[in-house]
Tab-separated table of N, CA and C in Angstrom:
chain	number	residue	atom	x	y	z
A	691	MET	N	-26.173	-9.117	10.362
A	691	MET	CA	-25.952	-7.744	9.378
A	691	MET	C	-26.089	-6.545	10.603
A	692	PHE	N	-25.195	-5.522	10.130
A	692	PHE	CA	-25.073	-4.397	10.939
A	692	PHE	C	-25.548	-3.251	10.246
A	693	GLU	N	-25.780	-2.133	11.049
A	693	GLU	CA	-26.533	-1.085	10.424
A	693	GLU	C	-25.611	0.331	10.576
A	694	ILE	N	-25.883	1.218	9.598
A	694	ILE	CA	-25.368	2.744	9.987
A	694	ILE	C	-26.391	3.461	9.378
A	695	THR	N	-26.714	4.730	10.170
A	695	THR	CA	-27.604	5.630	9.812
A	695	THR	C	-26.918	7.134	9.301
A	696	ILE	N	-27.114	7.174	7.868
A	696	ILE	CA	-26.559	8.488	7.218
A	696	ILE	C	-27.646	9.243	6.734
A	697	ASN	N	-27.747	10.454	7.109
A	697	ASN	CA	-28.708	11.663	6.775
A	697	ASN	C	-30.074	10.860	6.928
A	698	GLY	N	-30.391	10.378	7.957
A	698	GLY	CA	-31.816	9.564	8.290
A	698	GLY	C	-31.752	8.285	7.244
A	699	THR	N	-31.002	7.858	6.690
A	699	THR	CA	-31.359	6.424	5.813
A	699	THR	C	-30.504	5.448	6.481
A	700	VAL	N	-31.018	4.195	6.761
A	700	VAL	CA	-30.241	3.131	7.227
A	700	VAL	C	-29.754	2.380	6.349
A	701	TYR	N	-28.575	2.110	6.303
A	701	TYR	CA	-27.869	1.276	5.287
A	701	TYR	C	-27.252	0.096	6.083
A	702	GLY	N	-27.386	-1.213	5.418
A	702	GLY	CA	-26.854	-2.488	6.173
A	702	GLY	C	-25.351	-2.328	5.741
A	703	LEU	N	-24.822	-3.259	6.802
A	703	LEU	CA	-23.299	-3.473	6.517
A	703	LEU	C	-23.073	-5.166	6.798
A	704	LYS	N	-22.490	-5.658	5.843
A	704	LYS	CA	-22.307	-7.126	6.258
A	704	LYS	C	-20.780	-7.524	5.997
A	705	PHE	N	-20.283	-8.061	6.989
A	705	PHE	CA	-18.724	-8.452	6.888
A	705	PHE	C	-18.567	-9.936	7.118
A	706	GLY	N	-19.138	-10.386	6.075
A	706	GLY	CA	-19.323	-11.853	6.107
A	706	GLY	C	-18.156	-12.498	4.873
A	707	ILE	N	-18.372	-13.552	4.577
A	707	ILE	CA	-17.210	-14.456	3.730
A	707	ILE	C	-17.008	-13.524	2.469
A	708	GLY	N	-18.070	-12.881	1.783
A	708	GLY	CA	-17.801	-12.301	0.420
A	708	GLY	C	-16.917	-11.016	0.921
A	709	PHE	N	-17.286	-10.302	1.944
A	709	PHE	CA	-16.510	-9.276	2.331
A	709	PHE	C	-15.062	-9.668	2.612
A	710	VAL	N	-14.744	-10.693	3.346
A	710	VAL	CA	-13.678	-11.281	3.589
A	710	VAL	C	-12.784	-11.572	2.258
A	711	LYS	N	-13.300	-12.267	1.263
A	711	LYS	CA	-12.702	-12.572	0.220
A	711	LYS	C	-12.293	-11.614	-0.575
A	712	GLU	N	-13.094	-10.403	-0.801
A	712	GLU	CA	-12.562	-9.089	-1.603
A	712	GLU	C	-11.774	-8.233	-0.851
A	713	VAL	N	-11.923	-8.061	0.458
A	713	VAL	CA	-10.882	-7.169	0.969
A	713	VAL	C	-9.664	-7.923	1.360
A	714	SER	N	-9.588	-9.259	1.529
A	714	SER	CA	-8.241	-10.154	1.546
A	714	SER	C	-7.464	-9.845	0.337
A	715	GLY	N	-7.864	-9.739	-0.709
A	715	GLY	CA	-7.287	-9.886	-1.916
A	715	GLY	C	-6.677	-8.486	-2.347
A	716	ARG	N	-7.184	-7.448	-1.830
A	716	ARG	CA	-6.570	-6.100	-2.038
A	716	ARG	C	-5.183	-5.784	-1.586
A	717	ARG	N	-4.791	-6.717	-0.708
A	717	ARG	CA	-3.425	-6.454	-0.223
A	717	ARG	C	-2.545	-7.824	-0.202
A	718	LYS	N	-1.273	-7.635	-0.719
A	718	LYS	CA	-0.631	-8.966	-0.856
A	718	LYS	C	0.677	-9.049	0.143
A	719	ILE	N	1.152	-9.826	0.671
A	719	ILE	CA	2.435	-9.692	1.310
A	719	ILE	C	3.248	-10.921	0.874
A	720	THR	N	4.636	-10.534	0.778
A	720	THR	CA	5.492	-11.912	0.211
A	720	THR	C	6.136	-12.515	1.632
A	721	LEU	N	5.910	-13.744	1.408
A	721	LEU	CA	6.332	-14.610	2.451
A	721	LEU	C	8.113	-14.709	2.591
A	722	ASP	N	8.495	-15.187	3.520
A	722	ASP	CA	9.883	-15.666	3.500
A	722	ASP	C	10.426	-16.424	2.258
A	723	ASN	N	9.277	-17.382	2.145
A	723	ASN	CA	9.838	-18.402	0.958
A	723	ASN	C	9.545	-17.970	-0.312
A	724	GLY	N	8.972	-16.558	-0.646
A	724	GLY	CA	9.027	-15.872	-1.757
A	724	GLY	C	7.500	-15.917	-2.316
A	725	MET	N	6.660	-16.735	-1.617
A	725	MET	CA	5.217	-16.944	-2.015
A	725	MET	C	4.461	-15.671	-1.565
A	726	LYS	N	3.458	-15.293	-2.200
A	726	LYS	CA	2.604	-14.280	-1.949
A	726	LYS	C	1.235	-14.640	-1.107
A	727	GLU	N	0.915	-13.831	-0.006
A	727	GLU	CA	-0.447	-14.191	0.741
A	727	GLU	C	-1.224	-13.099	0.690
A	728	ASP	N	-2.562	-13.268	0.781
A	728	ASP	CA	-3.457	-12.369	0.803
A	728	ASP	C	-3.246	-11.777	2.442
A	729	ALA	N	-3.417	-10.523	2.406
A	729	ALA	CA	-3.227	-9.843	3.727
A	729	ALA	C	-4.303	-8.476	3.983
A	730	GLY	N	-5.293	-8.251	2.944
A	730	GLY	CA	-5.948	-7.158	3.047
A	730	GLY	C	-6.976	-7.016	4.323
A	731	LEU	N	-7.330	-8.330	4.993
A	731	LEU	CA	-8.305	-8.153	6.013
A	731	LEU	C	-7.553	-7.562	7.303
A	732	GLU	N	-6.303	-8.171	7.444
A	732	GLU	CA	-5.347	-7.706	8.604
A	732	GLU	C	-5.064	-6.368	8.403
A	733	TYR	N	-4.735	-6.141	7.034
A	733	TYR	CA	-4.296	-4.499	6.853
A	733	TYR	C	-5.514	-3.642	7.313
A	734	ALA	N	-6.827	-4.042	6.754
A	734	ALA	CA	-7.952	-3.157	7.057
A	734	ALA	C	-8.308	-3.153	8.565
A	735	ILE	N	-8.132	-4.183	9.139
A	735	ILE	CA	-8.457	-4.216	10.679
A	735	ILE	C	-7.485	-3.248	11.344
A	736	ALA	N	-6.146	-3.482	11.040
A	736	ALA	CA	-5.123	-2.611	11.602
A	736	ALA	C	-5.325	-1.016	11.290
A	737	LYS	N	-5.632	-0.704	10.292
A	737	LYS	CA	-5.916	0.583	9.533
A	737	LYS	C	-7.118	1.197	10.269
A	738	ILE	N	-8.180	0.481	10.619
A	738	ILE	CA	-9.305	1.002	11.165
A	738	ILE	C	-8.870	1.198	12.834
A	739	GLN	N	-8.136	0.270	13.403
A	739	GLN	CA	-7.675	0.350	14.724
A	739	GLN	C	-6.779	1.703	14.879
A	740	GLU	N	-5.996	2.169	13.786
A	740	GLU	CA	-5.222	3.371	13.762
A	740	GLU	C	-5.974	4.512	13.510
A	741	GLY	N	-7.221	4.461	12.981
A	741	GLY	CA	-8.061	5.452	12.701
A	741	GLY	C	-7.766	6.158	11.387
A	742	ASP	N	-7.490	5.153	10.337
A	742	ASP	CA	-7.308	5.619	9.050
A	742	ASP	C	-8.572	5.914	8.201
A	743	ILE	N	-8.744	6.986	7.786
A	743	ILE	CA	-10.114	7.331	7.256
A	743	ILE	C	-10.290	6.937	5.773
A	744	LEU	N	-9.264	6.642	5.007
A	744	LEU	CA	-9.451	6.168	3.653
A	744	LEU	C	-9.829	4.484	3.760
A	745	THR	N	-9.341	4.065	4.816
A	745	THR	CA	-9.798	2.423	4.859
A	745	THR	C	-11.099	2.484	5.482
A	746	LEU	N	-11.523	3.417	6.364
A	746	LEU	CA	-12.934	3.401	6.770
A	746	LEU	C	-13.909	3.641	5.435
A	747	VAL	N	-13.634	4.562	4.495
A	747	VAL	CA	-14.386	4.706	3.586
A	747	VAL	C	-14.509	3.305	2.769
A	748	ASP	N	-13.376	2.695	2.618
A	748	ASP	CA	-13.368	1.221	1.634
A	748	ASP	C	-14.005	0.395	2.509
A	749	VAL	N	-13.928	0.134	3.999
A	749	VAL	CA	-14.669	-1.045	4.623
A	749	VAL	C	-16.216	-0.413	4.676
A	750	LEU	N	-16.692	0.583	4.777
A	750	LEU	CA	-18.076	0.838	4.741
A	750	LEU	C	-18.743	0.472	3.226
A	751	ASP	N	-17.860	0.967	2.387
A	751	ASP	CA	-18.367	0.964	0.924
A	751	ASP	C	-18.433	-0.589	0.640
A	752	LEU	N	-17.258	-1.372	0.951
A	752	LEU	CA	-17.533	-2.752	0.566
A	752	LEU	C	-18.386	-3.620	1.476
A	753	GLY	N	-18.675	-3.304	2.920
A	753	GLY	CA	-19.507	-3.731	3.696
A	753	GLY	C	-20.901	-3.685	3.208
A	754	ASN	N	-21.149	-2.437	2.765
A	754	ASN	CA	-22.681	-2.218	2.278
A	754	ASN	C	-23.013	-2.981	0.907
A	755	LYS	N	-21.819	-3.208	0.246
A	755	LYS	CA	-21.981	-3.918	-1.117
A	755	LYS	C	-22.606	-5.173	-0.865
A	756	TYR	N	-22.058	-5.929	0.165
A	756	TYR	CA	-22.650	-7.275	0.732
A	756	TYR	C	-23.998	-7.346	1.434
A	757	ALA	N	-24.543	-6.117	1.710
A	757	ALA	CA	-25.573	-6.082	2.559
A	757	ALA	C	-26.918	-5.930	1.886
A	758	GLY	N	-26.632	-5.511	0.355
A	758	GLY	CA	-27.698	-5.272	-0.428
A	758	GLY	C	-28.229	-3.838	-0.429
A	759	GLU	N	-29.586	-3.545	-0.547
A	759	GLU	CA	-30.261	-2.123	-0.514
A	759	GLU	C	-30.648	-1.701	0.654
A	760	PRO	N	-30.571	-0.555	0.820
A	760	PRO	CA	-30.141	0.674	0.023
A	760	PRO	C	-28.633	0.618	-0.197
A	761	ARG	N	-28.216	1.097	-1.314
A	761	ARG	CA	-26.740	0.966	-1.585
A	761	ARG	C	-26.121	2.347	-1.184
A	762	LEU	N	-25.108	2.324	-0.555
A	762	LEU	CA	-24.140	3.648	-0.254
A	762	LEU	C	-23.417	3.911	-1.200
A	763	THR	N	-22.900	5.160	-1.719
A	763	THR	CA	-22.024	5.508	-2.716
A	763	THR	C	-20.685	6.067	-1.836
A	764	ARG	N	-19.836	6.047	-2.435
A	764	ARG	CA	-18.449	6.526	-1.738
A	764	ARG	C	-18.845	8.153	-1.373
A	765	SER	N	-19.336	8.831	-2.372
A	765	SER	CA	-19.610	10.251	-2.083
A	765	SER	C	-20.444	10.449	-0.887
A	766	VAL	N	-21.395	9.622	-0.666
A	766	VAL	CA	-22.275	9.617	0.501
A	766	VAL	C	-21.572	9.436	1.802
A	767	ILE	N	-20.615	8.431	1.787
A	767	ILE	CA	-19.782	8.051	2.729
A	767	ILE	C	-18.782	9.217	3.188
A	768	GLU	N	-18.077	9.590	2.033
A	768	GLU	CA	-17.272	10.786	2.445
A	768	GLU	C	-17.881	12.083	2.972
A	769	GLY	N	-18.908	12.350	2.489
A	769	GLY	CA	-19.657	13.602	2.850
A	769	GLY	C	-19.958	13.358	4.343
A	770	TYR	N	-20.369	12.147	4.730
A	770	TYR	CA	-20.942	11.973	6.238
A	770	TYR	C	-19.630	11.853	6.905
A	771	LEU	N	-18.550	11.332	6.482
A	771	LEU	CA	-17.309	11.489	7.307
A	771	LEU	C	-16.890	12.711	7.497
A	772	GLU	N	-16.692	13.671	6.554
A	772	GLU	CA	-16.575	15.062	6.567
A	772	GLU	C	-17.445	16.048	7.452
A	773	ASP	N	-18.717	15.607	7.672
A	773	ASP	CA	-19.498	16.549	8.195
A	773	ASP	C	-19.084	16.565	9.854
A	774	GLU	N	-19.043	17.743	10.432
A	774	GLU	CA	-18.557	17.934	11.689
A	774	GLU	C	-19.422	17.589	12.693
A	775	ASN	N	-20.711	17.148	12.223
A	775	ASN	CA	-21.815	16.445	13.460
A	775	ASN	C	-21.331	15.002	13.452
A	776	THR	N	-20.483	14.174	12.672
A	776	THR	CA	-20.310	12.934	12.615
A	776	THR	C	-19.232	12.622	13.735
A	777	ASP	N	-19.711	11.936	14.600
A	777	ASP	CA	-18.648	11.378	15.635
A	777	ASP	C	-17.734	10.333	15.152
A	778	ILE	N	-16.631	10.577	14.491
A	778	ILE	CA	-15.852	9.726	13.699
A	778	ILE	C	-15.278	8.586	14.604
A	779	GLU	N	-14.604	9.032	15.937
A	779	GLU	CA	-14.170	8.146	16.848
A	779	GLU	C	-15.215	7.016	17.129
A	780	ARG	N	-16.425	7.312	17.313
A	780	ARG	CA	-17.464	6.453	17.711
A	780	ARG	C	-17.638	5.440	16.514
A	781	LEU	N	-17.505	6.157	15.229
A	781	LEU	CA	-17.676	5.229	13.970
A	781	LEU	C	-16.696	4.291	13.826
A	782	PHE	N	-15.465	4.493	14.222
A	782	PHE	CA	-14.353	3.694	14.224
A	782	PHE	C	-14.359	2.637	15.101
A	783	ASP	N	-14.942	3.035	16.465
A	783	ASP	CA	-15.146	2.106	17.447
A	783	ASP	C	-16.261	1.104	17.021
A	784	ASP	N	-17.487	1.471	16.344
A	784	ASP	CA	-18.556	0.835	16.020
A	784	ASP	C	-18.038	-0.245	14.927
A	785	VAL	N	-17.318	0.236	14.098
A	785	VAL	CA	-16.871	-0.583	12.806
A	785	VAL	C	-15.921	-1.733	13.378
A	786	LEU	N	-15.075	-1.576	14.350
A	786	LEU	CA	-14.180	-2.441	14.948
A	786	LEU	C	-15.134	-3.462	15.868
A	787	GLY	N	-16.215	-2.811	16.420
A	787	GLY	CA	-17.189	-3.637	17.145
A	787	GLY	C	-17.810	-4.614	16.019
A	788	PHE	N	-18.370	-4.243	15.111
A	788	PHE	CA	-18.762	-4.977	13.944
A	788	PHE	C	-18.136	-6.033	13.611
A	789	PHE	N	-16.779	-5.794	13.427
A	789	PHE	CA	-15.681	-6.890	12.990
A	789	PHE	C	-15.424	-7.889	14.192
A	790	GLU	N	-15.624	-7.457	15.271
A	790	GLU	CA	-15.480	-8.307	16.471
A	790	GLU	C	-16.712	-9.303	16.556
A	791	LYS	N	-17.971	-8.827	16.241
A	791	LYS	CA	-18.994	-9.546	16.211
A	791	LYS	C	-19.292	-10.683	15.106
A	792	SER	N	-18.759	-10.348	13.722
A	792	SER	CA	-19.019	-11.096	12.758
A	792	SER	C	-18.028	-12.472	12.720
A	793	ASN	N	-18.859	-13.610	12.606
A	793	ASN	CA	-18.018	-14.852	12.498
A	793	ASN	C	-16.987	-14.715	11.334
A	794	ALA	N	-17.059	-14.156	10.355
A	794	ALA	CA	-15.963	-14.084	9.393
A	794	ALA	C	-14.957	-13.257	9.568
A	795	THR	N	-14.770	-12.327	10.626
A	795	THR	CA	-13.687	-11.462	11.074
A	795	THR	C	-13.401	-11.468	12.428
A	796	LYS	N	-14.103	-12.032	13.518
A	796	LYS	CA	-13.720	-11.802	14.667
A	796	LYS	C	-12.444	-12.327	15.382
A	797	LYS	N	-12.088	-13.609	14.748
A	797	LYS	CA	-10.963	-14.293	15.133
A	797	LYS	C	-9.588	-13.438	14.655
A	798	LYS	N	-9.611	-13.079	13.520
A	798	LYS	CA	-8.614	-11.968	13.080
A	798	LYS	C	-8.495	-10.856	13.961
A	799	VAL	N	-9.603	-10.093	14.390
A	799	VAL	CA	-9.796	-8.859	15.303
A	799	VAL	C	-8.831	-9.308	16.492
A	800	LYS	N	-9.351	-10.587	17.018
A	800	LYS	CA	-8.966	-10.829	18.389
A	800	LYS	C	-7.340	-11.060	18.299
A	801	MET	N	-6.775	-11.800	17.060
A	801	MET	CA	-5.265	-12.054	17.051
A	801	MET	C	-4.721	-10.706	16.662
A	802	ILE	N	-5.179	-9.806	16.051
A	802	ILE	CA	-4.469	-8.327	15.748
A	802	ILE	C	-4.550	-7.723	17.251
A	803	LYS	N	-5.380	-7.570	17.736
A	803	LYS	CA	-5.559	-7.079	19.154
A	803	LYS	C	-4.555	-7.482	20.173
A	804	GLU	N	-4.367	-8.743	20.087
A	804	GLU	CA	-3.389	-9.269	21.230
A	804	GLU	C	-1.996	-8.948	20.561
A	805	ALA	N	-1.999	-8.945	19.242
A	805	ALA	CA	-0.471	-8.721	18.727
A	805	ALA	C	0.103	-7.329	19.212
A	806	THR	N	-1.025	-6.339	18.719
A	806	THR	CA	-0.870	-4.968	18.949
A	806	THR	C	-0.501	-4.735	20.672
A	807	GLU	N	-1.359	-5.537	21.577
A	807	GLU	CA	-1.187	-5.327	22.832
A	807	GLU	C	0.357	-5.747	23.258
A	808	ALA	N	0.630	-6.796	22.922
A	808	ALA	CA	1.959	-7.519	22.998
A	808	ALA	C	2.913	-6.422	22.736
A	809	ALA	N	2.939	-5.935	21.561
A	809	ALA	CA	3.969	-5.070	20.963
A	809	ALA	C	4.091	-3.776	21.712
A	810	GLU	N	2.903	-3.217	22.308
A	810	GLU	CA	2.994	-2.092	22.854
A	810	GLU	C	3.616	-2.398	24.271
A	811	LYS	N	3.402	-3.521	25.073
A	811	LYS	CA	3.913	-3.895	26.172
A	811	LYS	C	5.580	-4.094	26.126
A	812	ALA	N	6.010	-4.503	24.835
A	812	ALA	CA	7.251	-4.858	24.585
A	812	ALA	C	8.013	-3.292	24.272
A	813	GLN	N	7.179	-2.247	23.974
A	813	GLN	CA	7.925	-1.142	23.764
A	813	GLN	C	8.056	-0.437	25.042
A	814	GLN	N	7.153	-0.518	26.127
A	814	GLN	CA	7.300	-0.069	27.437
A	814	GLN	C	8.354	-0.526	28.159
A	815	LYS	N	8.951	-1.825	27.826
A	815	LYS	CA	9.979	-2.181	28.645
A	815	LYS	C	11.176	-1.691	28.322
């Protein structure tokens, strides 16, 4: 389990199988054969890499849901993210670091990072 401190309160974050099941079902893609596939985890990881603040709110909220008490609210998360004293860049990096360490998410993070790096190299050529 991972932790985040907001306004002096330590909140747990768990990016395990429950988190993966729920976040994955939030986005669907249509494959070439017409079948639909869950792609929410890949989407969330990519959006966190891009610095998408709304995805960060969702990820923190959902990660805390699976960690138990104390429970974060979206308004507490949003207030924390809007606070000028919050190091938002570091928070994005921390969340990516949590994803890289969790058994349920680390393989997807590695795959997405490799694909991103390959695409960036291809654009530079």
